[in-house]
Amino acid sequence: MFFFVVVMAVVCLQRLCELMLAARNARYIRARGGVEIGASHYKYIVLLHVCFLVSLIVEVVATDSASPLPPWWVYSFGLFLAAQLLRYWCIRSLGKRWNTRILIVPGEAPLRRGPYRWLRHPNYVVVAIELFTLPLTFSAVNTAVVFTILNAWLLLRVRIPLEEKSVYER
């Protein structure tokens, strides 16, 4: 259980730092004339991520599934850690343009460096991997399945089409 508590503390701290970075970057983008696209769905993304963390904690505590760790934990946690490396490559590649919101500066072309040379939405790949692998690391299969499906629906039906239209089809 100690490992679970440490991992969850680090993940929560990581998310708070990312939100602070996103807020700072949003101020920068807006100061350059940037506008937000799809603000109405952002609250659902935040809600999904908060509920994910709560569900993971509740499922692990209720089932005591973090003690002992499952035999596959090294693989799922290793993939989770690899996704974190991709996350920070995304953040570094976009620099001050990285955000958790869709913020567009009129006239600026999408950046195509780092992982964005090969994928349009590598950060969403990161989120999909972590929503599945982090719960599996602690045998929280219900959380892994439910939030992977909810995230896929939100990304594929709402977020990515909106981002594609506003960023790549203008």
PDB file of C-alpha atoms in Angstrom:
ATOM      1  CA  MET A   1       0.000   0.000   0.000  1.00  0.00           C
ATOM      2  CA  PHE A   2       2.959   2.322   0.637  1.00  0.00           C
ATOM      3  CA  PHE A   3       3.951   2.176  -3.046  1.00  0.00           C
ATOM      4  CA  PHE A   4       0.378   3.056  -4.060  1.00  0.00           C
ATOM      5  CA  VAL A   5       0.274   6.060  -1.714  1.00  0.00           C
ATOM      6  CA  VAL A   6       3.612   7.344  -3.013  1.00  0.00           C
ATOM      7  CA  VAL A   7       2.601   6.887  -6.660  1.00  0.00           C
ATOM      8  CA  MET A   8      -0.742   8.603  -6.111  1.00  0.00           C
ATOM      9  CA  ALA A   9       0.907  11.510  -4.297  1.00  0.00           C
ATOM     10  CA  VAL A  10       3.364  11.970  -7.165  1.00  0.00           C
ATOM     11  CA  VAL A  11       0.609  11.728  -9.803  1.00  0.00           C
ATOM     12  CA  CYS A  12      -1.584  14.258  -7.970  1.00  0.00           C
ATOM     13  CA  LEU A  13       1.358  16.637  -7.544  1.00  0.00           C
ATOM     14  CA  GLN A  14       2.219  16.168 -11.221  1.00  0.00           C
ATOM     15  CA  ARG A  15      -1.356  17.056 -12.247  1.00  0.00           C
ATOM     16  CA  LEU A  16      -1.388  20.171 -10.057  1.00  0.00           C
ATOM     17  CA  CYS A  17       1.921  21.339 -11.540  1.00  0.00           C
ATOM     18  CA  GLU A  18       0.591  20.714 -15.047  1.00  0.00           C
ATOM     19  CA  LEU A  19      -2.529  22.768 -14.304  1.00  0.00           C
ATOM     20  CA  MET A  20      -0.344  25.629 -13.057  1.00  0.00           C
ATOM     21  CA  LEU A  21       1.809  25.398 -16.186  1.00  0.00           C
ATOM     22  CA  ALA A  22      -1.305  25.325 -18.369  1.00  0.00           C
ATOM     23  CA  ALA A  23      -2.679  28.433 -16.618  1.00  0.00           C
ATOM     24  CA  ARG A  24       0.600  30.273 -17.130  1.00  0.00           C
ATOM     25  CA  ASN A  25       0.738  29.225 -20.779  1.00  0.00           C
ATOM     26  CA  ALA A  26      -2.905  30.236 -21.251  1.00  0.00           C
ATOM     27  CA  ARG A  27      -2.107  33.754 -20.052  1.00  0.00           C
ATOM     28  CA  TYR A  28       0.781  33.898 -22.529  1.00  0.00           C
ATOM     29  CA  ILE A  29      -1.363  32.645 -25.423  1.00  0.00           C
ATOM     30  CA  ARG A  30      -4.264  34.961 -24.625  1.00  0.00           C
ATOM     31  CA  ALA A  31      -1.861  37.928 -24.393  1.00  0.00           C
ATOM     32  CA  ARG A  32      -0.869  37.117 -27.976  1.00  0.00           C
ATOM     33  CA  GLY A  33      -4.492  37.220 -29.120  1.00  0.00           C
ATOM     34  CA  GLY A  34      -5.251  33.567 -28.542  1.00  0.00           C
ATOM     35  CA  VAL A  35      -8.821  32.365 -28.237  1.00  0.00           C
ATOM     36  CA  GLU A  36     -10.218  29.280 -26.564  1.00  0.00           C
ATOM     37  CA  ILE A  37     -12.150  26.773 -28.620  1.00  0.00           C
ATOM     38  CA  GLY A  38     -14.546  24.322 -26.988  1.00  0.00           C
ATOM     39  CA  ALA A  39     -14.486  25.763 -23.495  1.00  0.00           C
ATOM     40  CA  SER A  40     -17.870  24.178 -22.776  1.00  0.00           C
ATOM     41  CA  HIS A  41     -16.486  20.623 -22.793  1.00  0.00           C
ATOM     42  CA  TYR A  42     -13.379  21.372 -20.708  1.00  0.00           C
ATOM     43  CA  LYS A  43     -15.247  20.865 -17.435  1.00  0.00           C
ATOM     44  CA  TYR A  44     -16.023  17.294 -18.511  1.00  0.00           C
ATOM     45  CA  ILE A  45     -12.358  16.579 -19.126  1.00  0.00           C
ATOM     46  CA  VAL A  46     -11.497  17.891 -15.665  1.00  0.00           C
ATOM     47  CA  LEU A  47     -14.370  15.902 -14.148  1.00  0.00           C
ATOM     48  CA  LEU A  48     -13.207  12.725 -15.912  1.00  0.00           C
ATOM     49  CA  HIS A  49      -9.684  13.086 -14.530  1.00  0.00           C
ATOM     50  CA  VAL A  50     -10.791  13.917 -10.998  1.00  0.00           C
ATOM     51  CA  CYS A  51     -13.262  11.018 -10.986  1.00  0.00           C
ATOM     52  CA  PHE A  52     -10.532   8.742 -12.353  1.00  0.00           C
ATOM     53  CA  LEU A  53      -8.232   9.523  -9.430  1.00  0.00           C
ATOM     54  CA  VAL A  54     -11.054   9.138  -6.906  1.00  0.00           C
ATOM     55  CA  SER A  55     -12.215   5.871  -8.479  1.00  0.00           C
ATOM     56  CA  LEU A  56      -8.687   4.494  -8.489  1.00  0.00           C
ATOM     57  CA  ILE A  57      -8.180   5.328  -4.831  1.00  0.00           C
ATOM     58  CA  VAL A  58     -11.591   3.953  -3.814  1.00  0.00           C
ATOM     59  CA  GLU A  59     -11.183   0.728  -5.789  1.00  0.00           C
ATOM     60  CA  VAL A  60      -7.685   0.042  -4.477  1.00  0.00           C
ATOM     61  CA  VAL A  61      -8.593   0.828  -0.865  1.00  0.00           C
ATOM     62  CA  ALA A  62     -11.921  -1.065  -0.987  1.00  0.00           C
ATOM     63  CA  THR A  63     -10.356  -4.200  -2.455  1.00  0.00           C
ATOM     64  CA  ASP A  64      -6.927  -3.839  -0.854  1.00  0.00           C
ATOM     65  CA  SER A  65      -5.607  -4.694  -4.317  1.00  0.00           C
ATOM     66  CA  ALA A  66      -2.290  -2.887  -3.875  1.00  0.00           C
ATOM     67  CA  SER A  67      -1.073  -5.460  -1.381  1.00  0.00           C
ATOM     68  CA  PRO A  68       0.526  -7.470  -2.805  1.00  0.00           C
ATOM     69  CA  LEU A  69       1.065  -6.030  -6.248  1.00  0.00           C
ATOM     70  CA  PRO A  70      -0.096  -8.248  -9.124  1.00  0.00           C
ATOM     71  CA  PRO A  71       2.497 -10.226 -11.076  1.00  0.00           C
ATOM     72  CA  TRP A  72       2.141  -7.918 -14.119  1.00  0.00           C
ATOM     73  CA  TRP A  73       2.653  -4.675 -12.215  1.00  0.00           C
ATOM     74  CA  VAL A  74       6.188  -4.142 -13.570  1.00  0.00           C
ATOM     75  CA  TYR A  75       4.909  -4.152 -17.161  1.00  0.00           C
ATOM     76  CA  SER A  76       1.915  -1.881 -16.610  1.00  0.00           C
ATOM     77  CA  PHE A  77       3.888   0.514 -14.426  1.00  0.00           C
ATOM     78  CA  GLY A  78       6.788   0.494 -16.889  1.00  0.00           C
ATOM     79  CA  LEU A  79       4.398   1.468 -19.683  1.00  0.00           C
ATOM     80  CA  PHE A  80       2.915   4.155 -17.432  1.00  0.00           C
ATOM     81  CA  LEU A  81       6.419   5.565 -16.832  1.00  0.00           C
ATOM     82  CA  ALA A  82       7.210   5.456 -20.564  1.00  0.00           C
ATOM     83  CA  ALA A  83       4.019   7.438 -21.175  1.00  0.00           C
ATOM     84  CA  GLN A  84       5.252  10.060 -18.709  1.00  0.00           C
ATOM     85  CA  LEU A  85       8.420  10.472 -20.782  1.00  0.00           C
ATOM     86  CA  LEU A  86       6.238  11.022 -23.854  1.00  0.00           C
ATOM     87  CA  ARG A  87       4.131  13.528 -21.873  1.00  0.00           C
ATOM     88  CA  TYR A  88       7.161  15.638 -21.016  1.00  0.00           C
ATOM     89  CA  TRP A  89       8.426  15.403 -24.585  1.00  0.00           C
ATOM     90  CA  CYS A  90       5.053  16.809 -25.673  1.00  0.00           C
ATOM     91  CA  ILE A  91       5.219  19.613 -23.108  1.00  0.00           C
ATOM     92  CA  ARG A  92       8.788  20.478 -24.059  1.00  0.00           C
ATOM     93  CA  SER A  93       8.049  20.357 -27.788  1.00  0.00           C
ATOM     94  CA  LEU A  94       5.086  22.722 -27.561  1.00  0.00           C
ATOM     95  CA  GLY A  95       6.756  25.032 -25.039  1.00  0.00           C
ATOM     96  CA  LYS A  96       4.491  27.945 -24.135  1.00  0.00           C
ATOM     97  CA  ARG A  97       1.840  26.606 -26.513  1.00  0.00           C
ATOM     98  CA  TRP A  98       1.242  23.455 -24.441  1.00  0.00           C
ATOM     99  CA  ASN A  99      -2.082  23.520 -22.645  1.00  0.00           C
ATOM    100  CA  THR A 100      -4.900  21.412 -21.289  1.00  0.00           C
ATOM    101  CA  ARG A 101      -7.340  23.640 -23.179  1.00  0.00           C
ATOM    102  CA  ILE A 102      -7.661  24.251 -26.908  1.00  0.00           C
ATOM    103  CA  LEU A 103      -6.141  27.715 -27.293  1.00  0.00           C
ATOM    104  CA  ILE A 104      -5.493  29.045 -30.781  1.00  0.00           C
ATOM    105  CA  VAL A 105      -3.519  32.102 -31.841  1.00  0.00           C
ATOM    106  CA  PRO A 106      -5.009  33.199 -35.171  1.00  0.00           C
ATOM    107  CA  GLY A 107      -2.498  32.909 -37.976  1.00  0.00           C
ATOM    108  CA  GLU A 108      -0.114  30.552 -36.183  1.00  0.00           C
ATOM    109  CA  ALA A 109       0.458  27.189 -37.815  1.00  0.00           C
ATOM    110  CA  PRO A 110       0.457  24.031 -35.691  1.00  0.00           C
ATOM    111  CA  LEU A 111       3.898  23.046 -34.424  1.00  0.00           C
ATOM    112  CA  ARG A 112       5.357  19.913 -35.981  1.00  0.00           C
ATOM    113  CA  ARG A 113       8.351  19.112 -33.824  1.00  0.00           C
ATOM    114  CA  GLY A 114       9.063  16.443 -31.269  1.00  0.00           C
ATOM    115  CA  PRO A 115       6.398  13.732 -31.238  1.00  0.00           C
ATOM    116  CA  TYR A 116       4.119  16.067 -33.203  1.00  0.00           C
ATOM    117  CA  ARG A 117       6.183  15.241 -36.305  1.00  0.00           C
ATOM    118  CA  TRP A 118       4.599  11.788 -36.313  1.00  0.00           C
ATOM    119  CA  LEU A 119       1.350  12.134 -34.353  1.00  0.00           C
ATOM    120  CA  ARG A 120      -1.163  14.960 -34.230  1.00  0.00           C
ATOM    121  CA  HIS A 121      -2.238  14.192 -30.677  1.00  0.00           C
ATOM    122  CA  PRO A 122       0.541  12.399 -28.795  1.00  0.00           C
ATOM    123  CA  ASN A 123      -0.559  13.816 -25.435  1.00  0.00           C
ATOM    124  CA  TYR A 124      -3.906  12.037 -25.845  1.00  0.00           C
ATOM    125  CA  VAL A 125      -1.998   8.790 -26.414  1.00  0.00           C
ATOM    126  CA  VAL A 126      -0.282   9.459 -23.082  1.00  0.00           C
ATOM    127  CA  VAL A 127      -3.606   9.969 -21.316  1.00  0.00           C
ATOM    128  CA  ALA A 128      -5.081   6.809 -22.838  1.00  0.00           C
ATOM    129  CA  ILE A 129      -2.061   4.760 -21.753  1.00  0.00           C
ATOM    130  CA  GLU A 130      -2.028   6.099 -18.209  1.00  0.00           C
ATOM    131  CA  LEU A 131      -5.788   5.732 -17.647  1.00  0.00           C
ATOM    132  CA  PHE A 132      -5.386   2.050 -18.476  1.00  0.00           C
ATOM    133  CA  THR A 133      -1.965   1.165 -17.049  1.00  0.00           C
ATOM    134  CA  LEU A 134      -1.961   2.990 -13.726  1.00  0.00           C
ATOM    135  CA  PRO A 135      -5.074   1.200 -12.423  1.00  0.00           C
ATOM    136  CA  LEU A 136      -3.815  -2.131 -13.773  1.00  0.00           C
ATOM    137  CA  THR A 137      -0.607  -1.664 -11.810  1.00  0.00           C
ATOM    138  CA  PHE A 138      -2.720  -1.910  -8.652  1.00  0.00           C
ATOM    139  CA  SER A 139      -5.322  -4.440  -9.947  1.00  0.00           C
ATOM    140  CA  ALA A 140      -8.028  -1.776 -10.244  1.00  0.00           C
ATOM    141  CA  VAL A 141      -9.471  -3.369 -13.368  1.00  0.00           C
ATOM    142  CA  ASN A 142     -12.877  -1.679 -13.099  1.00  0.00           C
ATOM    143  CA  THR A 143     -11.306   1.774 -13.034  1.00  0.00           C
ATOM    144  CA  ALA A 144      -9.020   0.869 -15.945  1.00  0.00           C
ATOM    145  CA  VAL A 145     -11.872  -0.315 -18.152  1.00  0.00           C
ATOM    146  CA  VAL A 146     -14.479   2.317 -17.276  1.00  0.00           C
ATOM    147  CA  PHE A 147     -12.203   5.344 -17.575  1.00  0.00           C
ATOM    148  CA  THR A 148     -10.453   4.076 -20.696  1.00  0.00           C
ATOM    149  CA  ILE A 149     -13.859   3.822 -22.386  1.00  0.00           C
ATOM    150  CA  LEU A 150     -15.091   7.190 -21.073  1.00  0.00           C
ATOM    151  CA  ASN A 151     -11.863   8.892 -22.119  1.00  0.00           C
ATOM    152  CA  ALA A 152     -11.984   7.312 -25.584  1.00  0.00           C
ATOM    153  CA  TRP A 153     -15.549   8.517 -26.071  1.00  0.00           C
ATOM    154  CA  LEU A 154     -14.755  12.060 -24.889  1.00  0.00           C
ATOM    155  CA  LEU A 155     -11.617  12.287 -27.019  1.00  0.00           C
ATOM    156  CA  LEU A 156     -12.926  10.629 -30.178  1.00  0.00           C
ATOM    157  CA  ARG A 157     -16.415  12.145 -30.197  1.00  0.00           C
ATOM    158  CA  VAL A 158     -15.771  15.614 -28.761  1.00  0.00           C
ATOM    159  CA  ARG A 159     -12.220  16.778 -28.146  1.00  0.00           C
ATOM    160  CA  ILE A 160     -10.227  15.535 -31.146  1.00  0.00           C
ATOM    161  CA  PRO A 161     -12.829  16.461 -33.790  1.00  0.00           C
ATOM    162  CA  LEU A 162     -13.049  19.950 -32.299  1.00  0.00           C
ATOM    163  CA  GLU A 163      -9.280  20.277 -32.149  1.00  0.00           C
ATOM    164  CA  GLU A 164      -8.858  18.946 -35.692  1.00  0.00           C
ATOM    165  CA  LYS A 165     -11.380  21.454 -37.017  1.00  0.00           C
ATOM    166  CA  SER A 166      -9.947  24.432 -35.152  1.00  0.00           C
ATOM    167  CA  VAL A 167      -6.216  23.669 -35.452  1.00  0.00           C
ATOM    168  CA  TYR A 168      -5.692  21.746 -38.679  1.00  0.00           C
ATOM    169  CA  GLU A 169      -8.642  22.673 -40.905  1.00  0.00           C
ATOM    170  CA  ARG A 170      -8.493  26.444 -40.753  1.00  0.00           C
TER     171      ARG A 170
END
